Coordinates of N, CA and C in Angstrom, one line a residue:
M107 N 150.5 6.3 65.8 CA 149.2 7.0 65.7 C 148.2 5.9 65.5
P108 N 147.1 6.0 66.2 CA 146.0 5.0 66.1 C 145.3 5.1 64.8
K109 N 144.8 4.0 64.3 CA 144.1 3.9 63.0 C 142.7 4.3 63.3
S110 N 142.1 5.1 62.3 CA 140.7 5.6 62.5 C 139.8 4.5 62.1
R111 N 138.6 4.5 62.7 CA 137.6 3.5 62.4 C 136.9 3.8 61.1
T112 N 136.6 2.8 60.4 CA 135.8 3.0 59.1 C 134.3 2.7 59.4
R113 N 133.5 3.4 58.8 CA 132.0 3.1 58.9 C 131.6 2.1 58.0
K114 N 130.8 1.2 58.4 CA 130.2 0.2 57.5 C 129.1 0.8 56.7
K115 N 129.2 0.6 55.3 CA 128.1 1.1 54.5 C 127.1 0.0 54.2
T116 N 125.9 0.3 54.2 CA 124.9 -0.7 53.9 C 124.7 -0.7 52.4
A117 N 124.4 -1.9 51.9 CA 124.2 -2.0 50.4 C 122.9 -1.4 50.1
Y118 N 122.8 -0.8 48.9 CA 121.6 -0.2 48.5 C 120.6 -1.2 48.0
T119 N 119.4 -1.2 48.5 CA 118.4 -2.1 48.0 C 117.2 -1.2 47.5
P120 N 116.7 -1.4 46.3 CA 115.6 -0.6 45.8 C 114.3 -1.0 46.6
P121 N 113.4 0.0 46.7 CA 112.2 -0.3 47.4 C 111.4 -1.4 46.6
P122 N 110.7 -2.3 47.3 CA 110.0 -3.4 46.6 C 108.9 -3.0 45.7
N123 N 108.3 -1.8 45.9 CA 107.1 -1.4 45.1 C 107.5 -0.7 43.8
R124 N 108.8 -0.7 43.5 CA 109.2 0.0 42.3 C 109.0 -0.8 41.0
R125 N 108.5 -0.2 40.0 CA 108.3 -0.9 38.7 C 109.5 -0.9 37.9
T126 N 109.6 -1.9 37.0 CA 110.7 -1.9 36.0 C 110.3 -1.0 34.9
P127 N 111.3 -0.2 34.4 CA 110.9 0.7 33.3 C 110.6 0.0 32.0
A128 N 109.7 0.5 31.2 CA 109.4 -0.1 29.9 C 110.5 0.2 28.9
K129 N 110.7 -0.8 28.0 CA 111.7 -0.5 27.0 C 111.2 0.3 25.9
P130 N 111.9 1.3 25.5 CA 111.4 2.2 24.4 C 111.4 1.4 23.1
R131 N 110.4 1.7 22.2 CA 110.4 1.0 20.9 C 111.4 1.7 20.0
A132 N 111.9 0.8 19.2 CA 112.9 1.3 18.1 C 112.1 2.1 17.1
A133 N 112.6 3.2 16.7 CA 111.9 4.0 15.7 C 112.1 3.4 14.3
G134 N 111.1 3.4 13.5 CA 111.2 2.8 12.2 C 111.8 3.8 11.2
P135 N 111.9 3.5 10.0 CA 112.5 4.4 9.0 C 111.5 5.5 8.7
S136 N 112.1 6.6 8.2 CA 111.3 7.8 7.9 C 110.4 7.5 6.7
H137 N 109.3 8.3 6.7 CA 108.3 8.2 5.6 C 109.0 8.7 4.3
P138 N 108.6 8.1 3.2 CA 109.2 8.6 1.9 C 108.9 10.1 1.7
I139 N 107.8 10.6 2.1 CA 107.4 12.0 1.9 C 108.4 12.9 2.7
Y140 N 108.7 12.5 3.9 CA 109.7 13.2 4.7 C 111.0 13.4 4.0
K141 N 111.5 12.3 3.4 CA 112.8 12.3 2.7 C 112.6 13.2 1.4
G142 N 111.5 13.2 0.8 CA 111.3 14.0 -0.4 C 111.2 15.5 -0.1
V143 N 110.6 15.8 1.0 CA 110.5 17.2 1.5 C 111.9 17.7 1.9
M144 N 112.7 16.8 2.6 CA 114.0 17.2 3.0 C 114.9 17.5 1.9
F145 N 115.0 16.5 0.9 CA 115.9 16.8 -0.2 C 115.4 17.9 -1.1
G146 N 114.0 18.0 -1.2 CA 113.4 19.0 -2.0 C 113.8 20.4 -1.5
L147 N 113.8 20.6 -0.2 CA 114.1 21.9 0.4 C 115.6 22.2 0.2
M148 N 116.5 21.3 0.3 CA 117.9 21.5 0.0 C 118.1 21.9 -1.5
L149 N 117.4 21.2 -2.4 CA 117.6 21.5 -3.8 C 116.9 22.8 -4.1
L150 N 115.8 23.1 -3.5 CA 115.1 24.4 -3.7 C 116.0 25.6 -3.3
G151 N 116.7 25.4 -2.2 CA 117.7 26.5 -1.8 C 118.8 26.6 -2.8
L152 N 119.3 25.5 -3.2 CA 120.4 25.5 -4.2 C 119.9 26.1 -5.5
G153 N 118.7 25.7 -5.9 CA 118.2 26.2 -7.2 C 117.8 27.7 -7.1
W154 N 117.3 28.1 -6.0 CA 117.0 29.6 -5.8 C 118.3 30.4 -6.0
M155 N 119.4 29.9 -5.4 CA 120.7 30.6 -5.5 C 121.2 30.6 -6.9
A156 N 121.0 29.5 -7.6 CA 121.5 29.4 -9.0 C 120.7 30.3 -9.9
V157 N 119.4 30.3 -9.7 CA 118.5 31.2 -10.6 C 118.8 32.7 -10.3
F158 N 119.0 33.0 -9.0 CA 119.3 34.4 -8.7 C 120.6 34.8 -9.3
Y159 N 121.6 34.0 -9.4 CA 122.9 34.4 -10.0 C 122.8 34.5 -11.5
I160 N 122.0 33.5 -12.1 CA 121.9 33.5 -13.6 C 120.9 34.5 -14.1
A161 N 119.7 34.5 -13.5 CA 118.7 35.4 -14.2 C 118.0 36.3 -13.1
G162 N 118.7 36.6 -12.1 CA 118.1 37.5 -11.0 C 117.6 38.8 -11.5
D163 N 118.3 39.4 -12.5 CA 118.0 40.7 -13.0 C 116.7 40.7 -13.9
E164 N 116.4 39.6 -14.5 CA 115.3 39.4 -15.4 C 114.0 39.0 -14.7
I165 N 114.1 38.5 -13.5 CA 112.9 38.1 -12.7 C 112.5 39.2 -11.8
E166 N 111.3 39.8 -11.9 CA 110.9 41.0 -11.2 C 111.0 40.8 -9.7
F167 N 110.4 39.8 -9.1 CA 110.4 39.7 -7.7 C 111.7 39.4 -7.1
M168 N 112.6 38.7 -7.8 CA 113.9 38.4 -7.4 C 114.8 39.7 -7.4
F169 N 114.5 40.5 -8.4 CA 115.3 41.8 -8.5 C 114.9 42.7 -7.3
E170 N 113.6 42.7 -7.0 CA 113.1 43.5 -5.9 C 113.7 43.1 -4.5
L171 N 113.8 41.8 -4.4 CA 114.4 41.2 -3.1 C 115.8 41.6 -2.9
G172 N 116.6 41.7 -4.0 CA 118.0 42.1 -3.9 C 118.8 41.0 -3.2
N173 N 119.5 41.5 -2.2 CA 120.4 40.6 -1.4 C 119.6 39.7 -0.5
W174 N 118.3 39.9 -0.3 CA 117.5 39.1 0.6 C 117.3 37.7 -0.1
N175 N 117.7 37.6 -1.4 CA 117.6 36.3 -2.0 C 118.6 35.3 -1.4
F176 N 119.7 35.8 -0.9 CA 120.6 34.9 -0.1 C 120.0 34.4 1.1
V177 N 119.2 35.2 1.8 CA 118.6 34.7 3.0 C 117.5 33.7 2.7
V178 N 116.7 33.9 1.6 CA 115.7 33.0 1.2 C 116.3 31.6 0.9
A179 N 117.4 31.6 0.1 CA 118.1 30.4 -0.3 C 118.7 29.7 0.9
F180 N 119.2 30.5 1.8 CA 119.9 29.9 3.0 C 118.8 29.3 3.9
V181 N 117.6 29.9 4.1 CA 116.6 29.3 4.9 C 116.1 28.0 4.3
F182 N 115.9 28.0 3.0 CA 115.4 26.7 2.4 C 116.5 25.6 2.6
G183 N 117.7 25.9 2.4 CA 118.8 24.9 2.5 C 119.0 24.5 3.9
V184 N 119.1 25.4 4.8 CA 119.3 25.0 6.2 C 118.1 24.3 6.8
T185 N 116.9 24.6 6.4 CA 115.7 23.8 6.9 C 115.8 22.4 6.4
G186 N 116.2 22.2 5.2 CA 116.4 20.8 4.7 C 117.6 20.1 5.4
L187 N 118.6 20.8 5.7 CA 119.7 20.2 6.5 C 119.3 19.9 7.9
L188 N 118.5 20.7 8.5 CA 118.1 20.5 9.9 C 117.1 19.3 9.9
M189 N 116.4 19.0 8.8 CA 115.5 17.9 8.8 C 116.3 16.6 8.8
T190 N 117.6 16.6 8.3 CA 118.4 15.4 8.3 C 118.7 14.9 9.7
L191 N 118.5 15.8 10.7 CA 118.8 15.3 12.1 C 117.7 14.3 12.6
R192 N 116.5 14.4 12.0 CA 115.4 13.5 12.4 C 115.2 12.4 11.4
W193 N 116.0 12.3 10.4 CA 115.9 11.3 9.3 C 116.4 10.0 9.9
R194 N 115.6 8.9 9.7 CA 116.0 7.6 10.2 C 116.1 6.7 9.0

């Protein structure tokens, strides 16, 4: 059986008017306020849950919230945890 012919491929050459991409700058460390807010939100969520379990019946607005206190504590805690994704 005869051998099939192979096509010659031309080498890719970029167009001459193309610019070289700029190098992105390295991001510096996070601001101390960012870290304070991040850890503060996590501690606030933990503290909210602890206060709800210990003295939730004696605090009027916590008693009225009922089980929604879990949601409030969860939102504070998760917001702080999500902030860790941007922490440098």
